[in-house]
Amino acid sequence: MTIKAIRMFDGGFMNQQFAFGGESKEGTDEQIIYRSSLQNFLIDTGDEVILIDTGFQNDMKAPEKKLGAPLYMGEKIADYMDAFAAAGYKPEQVTKILVTHKHPDHTAALQYFPNAKVFIGPEDADAMKLEGENIVRAQYGEAYKNFPNAQQVIPGIWFIEAKGHTKGNSIIIVECDGLYYMFHGDVTYCDAALKANKLSIVFEDKDAARETLDRVRQFIKENPTVYLSTHCPEGYENLEMKRVMKL
């Protein structure tokens, strides 16, 4: 099994108030800055090519850099489809897309993959008005480790209910060579927030987001986990080094 990062933006920043201030901004400092980027991921099992999220649609205009902004994704490296092609694949090879949540930096390129089954939390599928035989609303029929609601997509790849950031939010965990690769979408926006046990300011259900973060942290404490973030460079760095998160 091979896991690759599909990188779109890098060299950005986010402030601590944005990354840590979801439950309380008290004690946060907007002048403390963390690195930001944007990447999604690809899994090649040997039999299937599976995407974890997709980026923005082609030719999306990059947001302007504004000093003092709470979040700046960074300079554009490539459109999602150009980065995907650079990884050595063609759209028709993709068999499944596992969507962490509905936001466009995770879903806007779904349209480019004609043969892919799209797995997504039912609430987010409804919010996006996704229809068709290729749309698979998650069926969370069993527990996985400390997560009570999960679905095994194929052996070793789990699609897990993780509400909070959105009402249909999910995470994906891949078991490979004794490690657990956690693709968490936006449960946190930077690894520093995970370590500090802080929610970002972006969520649809704060109580559910807190429960999800608690379960994520418990899982990481109990299992050797490579934490693969979407919005900070540690996402691709952790993957490159197979760096196990320590809490």
Short mmCIF file of C-alpha atoms in Angstrom, two decimals:
data_model
loop_
_atom_site.label_atom_id
_atom_site.label_comp_id
_atom_site.label_asym_id
_atom_site.label_seq_id
_atom_site.Cartn_x
_atom_site.Cartn_y
_atom_site.Cartn_z
CA MET A 1 0.00 0.00 0.00
CA THR A 2 1.22 3.49 -0.92
CA ILE A 3 -0.08 6.75 0.54
CA LYS A 4 0.68 10.06 -1.17
CA ALA A 5 -0.11 13.69 -0.41
CA ILE A 6 -1.80 15.72 -3.15
CA ARG A 7 -0.41 19.17 -2.42
CA MET A 8 -2.12 22.37 -3.58
CA PHE A 9 -1.00 25.27 -1.34
CA ASP A 10 1.93 25.89 0.98
CA GLY A 11 3.70 28.69 2.84
CA GLY A 12 0.60 29.98 4.59
CA PHE A 13 -0.24 30.82 8.19
CA MET A 14 -3.02 30.74 10.78
CA ASN A 15 -3.20 32.53 14.08
CA GLN A 16 -3.68 30.89 17.45
CA GLN A 17 -7.06 32.50 18.03
CA PHE A 18 -8.39 30.79 14.87
CA ALA A 19 -6.79 27.41 15.59
CA PHE A 20 -7.37 27.27 19.37
CA GLY A 21 -10.34 29.54 20.09
CA GLY A 22 -13.37 27.36 19.39
CA GLU A 23 -14.44 26.87 23.00
CA SER A 24 -12.87 30.03 24.41
CA LYS A 25 -10.61 32.70 22.98
CA GLU A 26 -9.37 33.53 26.47
CA GLY A 27 -5.65 32.88 26.71
CA THR A 28 -5.17 32.77 22.94
CA ASP A 29 -2.90 35.22 21.16
CA GLU A 30 -3.64 36.26 17.58
CA GLN A 31 0.04 37.19 17.19
CA ILE A 32 1.11 33.55 17.70
CA ILE A 33 1.28 32.06 14.21
CA TYR A 34 1.31 28.47 12.94
CA ARG A 35 2.22 27.25 9.46
CA SER A 36 -0.57 26.54 7.00
CA SER A 37 -0.90 24.61 3.74
CA LEU A 38 -3.50 22.61 1.84
CA GLN A 39 -3.20 18.97 0.85
CA ASN A 40 -5.46 15.97 0.43
CA PHE A 41 -4.36 12.34 0.11
CA LEU A 42 -4.32 9.30 -2.18
CA ILE A 43 -4.11 5.61 -1.28
CA ASP A 44 -2.90 3.04 -3.81
CA THR A 45 -3.73 -0.41 -2.43
CA GLY A 46 -2.38 -2.21 -5.50
CA ASP A 47 -5.92 -3.16 -6.46
CA GLU A 48 -7.62 0.22 -6.06
CA VAL A 49 -6.83 3.94 -6.15
CA ILE A 50 -8.71 5.65 -3.32
CA LEU A 51 -8.79 9.39 -2.65
CA ILE A 52 -9.25 10.98 0.74
CA ASP A 53 -11.12 14.17 -0.20
CA THR A 54 -10.51 16.26 -3.29
CA GLY A 55 -9.40 19.85 -3.50
CA PHE A 56 -10.86 22.87 -5.21
CA GLN A 57 -12.06 22.77 -8.81
CA ASN A 58 -9.58 23.64 -11.54
CA ASP A 59 -8.63 27.31 -11.97
CA MET A 60 -9.94 28.28 -8.52
CA LYS A 61 -8.56 31.74 -7.82
CA ALA A 62 -6.22 31.65 -4.85
CA PRO A 63 -7.22 33.88 -1.92
CA GLU A 64 -5.08 36.99 -1.58
CA LYS A 65 -2.52 37.16 1.19
CA LYS A 66 -3.67 39.50 3.95
CA LEU A 67 -1.32 40.11 6.84
CA GLY A 68 -3.19 39.72 10.09
CA ALA A 69 -5.83 37.42 8.58
CA PRO A 70 -6.84 34.52 10.83
CA LEU A 71 -6.06 31.99 8.08
CA TYR A 72 -4.08 32.18 4.84
CA MET A 73 -3.70 28.86 3.00
CA GLY A 74 -0.49 29.93 1.28
CA GLU A 75 0.81 30.26 -2.25
CA LYS A 76 -0.77 28.03 -4.86
CA ILE A 77 1.46 25.12 -5.89
CA ALA A 78 -0.94 23.49 -8.34
CA ASP A 79 -4.57 22.91 -9.17
CA TYR A 80 -5.83 19.71 -7.57
CA MET A 81 -6.03 17.83 -10.87
CA ASP A 82 -2.51 18.87 -11.88
CA ALA A 83 -1.18 17.69 -8.52
CA PHE A 84 -3.15 14.46 -8.90
CA ALA A 85 -1.68 13.86 -12.36
CA ALA A 86 1.82 14.59 -11.08
CA ALA A 87 1.37 11.72 -8.61
CA GLY A 88 1.16 9.42 -11.63
CA TYR A 89 -2.54 8.64 -11.94
CA LYS A 90 -5.47 9.21 -14.28
CA PRO A 91 -8.98 10.15 -13.10
CA GLU A 92 -10.59 6.99 -14.45
CA GLN A 93 -8.33 4.86 -12.18
CA VAL A 94 -9.95 6.19 -9.02
CA THR A 95 -12.42 3.67 -7.62
CA LYS A 96 -13.45 5.33 -4.36
CA ILE A 97 -13.38 8.80 -2.81
CA LEU A 98 -13.74 8.96 0.98
CA VAL A 99 -14.98 12.43 1.95
CA THR A 100 -14.27 13.76 5.42
CA HIS A 101 -16.78 16.59 5.03
CA LYS A 102 -18.67 18.82 2.62
CA HIS A 103 -16.48 21.96 2.41
CA PRO A 104 -15.20 22.82 -1.09
CA ASP A 105 -11.50 22.44 -0.28
CA HIS A 106 -12.40 18.79 0.33
CA THR A 107 -15.07 18.16 -2.32
CA ALA A 108 -15.03 20.59 -5.25
CA ALA A 109 -13.06 18.23 -7.53
CA LEU A 110 -15.39 15.24 -7.05
CA GLN A 111 -16.78 15.98 -10.50
CA TYR A 112 -13.56 14.94 -12.25
CA PHE A 113 -13.64 11.24 -11.29
CA PRO A 114 -16.24 9.40 -13.41
CA ASN A 115 -15.72 5.89 -12.04
CA ALA A 116 -15.46 6.64 -8.33
CA LYS A 117 -17.90 5.68 -5.61
CA VAL A 118 -18.15 8.65 -3.23
CA PHE A 119 -18.44 7.72 0.46
CA ILE A 120 -19.75 10.57 2.61
CA GLY A 121 -21.62 11.13 5.86
CA PRO A 122 -25.37 11.21 5.15
CA GLU A 123 -25.93 14.68 6.60
CA ASP A 124 -23.23 16.18 4.41
CA ALA A 125 -24.50 14.30 1.36
CA ASP A 126 -27.91 15.84 1.97
CA ALA A 127 -26.43 19.31 2.52
CA MET A 128 -24.58 19.05 -0.81
CA LYS A 129 -27.66 17.55 -2.52
CA LEU A 130 -25.54 14.69 -3.83
CA GLU A 131 -27.51 12.11 -5.78
CA GLY A 132 -26.77 9.20 -8.08
CA GLU A 133 -25.64 5.60 -8.01
CA ASN A 134 -22.06 6.64 -7.25
CA ILE A 135 -23.00 8.33 -3.96
CA VAL A 136 -22.63 6.06 -0.94
CA ARG A 137 -24.13 7.46 2.24
CA ALA A 138 -22.09 5.99 5.06
CA GLN A 139 -23.60 3.05 6.92
CA TYR A 140 -22.01 3.14 10.37
CA GLY A 141 -22.83 -0.40 11.44
CA GLU A 142 -20.05 -1.29 13.88
CA ALA A 143 -17.58 0.05 16.39
CA TYR A 144 -13.90 0.57 15.61
CA LYS A 145 -11.54 0.81 18.59
CA ASN A 146 -12.97 3.66 20.73
CA PHE A 147 -15.18 5.05 17.94
CA PRO A 148 -18.74 3.68 18.28
CA ASN A 149 -19.91 4.26 14.68
CA ALA A 150 -17.77 3.04 11.79
CA GLN A 151 -17.89 1.26 8.43
CA GLN A 152 -15.12 -0.87 6.95
CA VAL A 153 -14.75 0.23 3.32
CA ILE A 154 -12.25 -2.50 2.44
CA PRO A 155 -10.10 -4.57 4.82
CA GLY A 156 -7.87 -2.17 6.74
CA ILE A 157 -9.66 1.05 5.74
CA TRP A 158 -12.32 2.44 8.08
CA PHE A 159 -14.79 5.27 7.49
CA ILE A 160 -15.73 6.66 10.92
CA GLU A 161 -18.45 9.00 12.09
CA ALA A 162 -16.85 12.08 13.69
CA LYS A 163 -19.48 14.80 13.91
CA GLY A 164 -18.80 18.38 14.91
CA HIS A 165 -16.85 20.31 12.31
CA THR A 166 -19.87 19.55 10.12
CA LYS A 167 -22.98 17.58 10.98
CA GLY A 168 -21.86 14.76 8.66
CA ASN A 169 -18.16 14.93 9.46
CA SER A 170 -16.10 11.73 9.22
CA ILE A 171 -12.52 10.58 9.63
CA ILE A 172 -10.73 7.78 7.84
CA ILE A 173 -8.22 5.42 9.44
CA VAL A 174 -5.95 3.16 7.40
CA GLU A 175 -4.07 0.25 8.95
CA CYS A 176 -0.71 -0.38 7.28
CA ASP A 177 2.51 -2.03 8.46
CA GLY A 178 1.65 -1.77 12.14
CA LEU A 179 0.70 1.92 11.97
CA TYR A 180 -2.63 3.72 11.89
CA TYR A 181 -2.86 6.56 9.38
CA MET A 182 -5.57 9.01 10.48
CA PHE A 183 -7.03 11.33 7.83
CA HIS A 184 -9.09 13.66 9.96
CA GLY A 185 -10.14 16.49 7.65
CA ASP A 186 -10.53 19.51 9.91
CA VAL A 187 -10.90 18.00 13.39
CA THR A 188 -7.98 20.34 14.04
CA TYR A 189 -6.44 22.86 11.68
CA CYS A 190 -2.88 22.39 12.95
CA ASP A 191 -1.09 19.70 14.91
CA ALA A 192 -0.35 22.18 17.69
CA ALA A 193 -4.08 22.38 18.40
CA LEU A 194 -4.29 18.60 18.69
CA LYS A 195 -1.44 18.61 21.20
CA ALA A 196 -2.97 21.49 23.14
CA ASN A 197 -6.42 19.83 23.05
CA LYS A 198 -8.06 22.87 21.44
CA LEU A 199 -10.89 23.22 18.92
CA SER A 200 -10.74 25.67 16.05
CA ILE A 201 -13.43 28.32 15.68
CA VAL A 202 -15.00 26.42 12.72
CA PHE A 203 -17.73 23.91 13.64
CA GLU A 204 -21.45 23.26 13.25
CA ASP A 205 -21.89 21.44 16.58
CA LYS A 206 -19.46 22.42 19.33
CA ASP A 207 -20.41 19.64 21.75
CA ALA A 208 -20.02 16.99 19.04
CA ALA A 209 -16.72 18.55 17.93
CA ARG A 210 -15.43 18.28 21.50
CA GLU A 211 -16.49 14.62 21.74
CA THR A 212 -14.77 13.87 18.43
CA LEU A 213 -11.53 15.55 19.47
CA ASP A 214 -11.59 13.63 22.76
CA ARG A 215 -12.01 10.33 20.91
CA VAL A 216 -9.26 11.23 18.42
CA ARG A 217 -6.85 12.01 21.24
CA GLN A 218 -7.75 8.80 23.08
CA PHE A 219 -7.18 6.77 19.91
CA ILE A 220 -3.77 8.38 19.35
CA LYS A 221 -2.72 7.69 22.94
CA GLU A 222 -3.65 4.01 22.55
CA ASN A 223 -2.47 3.31 18.99
CA PRO A 224 0.66 4.30 16.98
CA THR A 225 -0.90 6.92 14.75
CA VAL A 226 0.40 9.04 11.87
CA TYR A 227 -1.79 12.16 12.02
CA LEU A 228 -2.46 13.48 8.53
CA SER A 229 -3.73 17.04 8.57
CA THR A 230 -5.20 18.92 5.62
CA HIS A 231 -4.31 22.47 6.59
CA CYS A 232 -0.77 22.40 7.96
CA PRO A 233 2.56 21.17 6.53
CA GLU A 234 2.85 18.53 9.24
CA GLY A 235 0.23 16.70 7.17
CA TYR A 236 2.66 15.84 4.41
CA GLU A 237 5.72 15.89 6.68
CA ASN A 238 4.25 13.30 9.05
CA LEU A 239 3.46 11.11 6.05
CA GLU A 240 6.94 11.44 4.55
CA MET A 241 8.60 10.48 7.85
CA LYS A 242 5.93 8.04 9.07
CA ARG A 243 6.08 10.16 12.20
CA VAL A 244 3.93 8.78 15.02
CA MET A 245 2.04 11.43 16.94
CA LYS A 246 2.89 11.69 20.63
CA LEU A 247 0.47 13.27 23.12
#
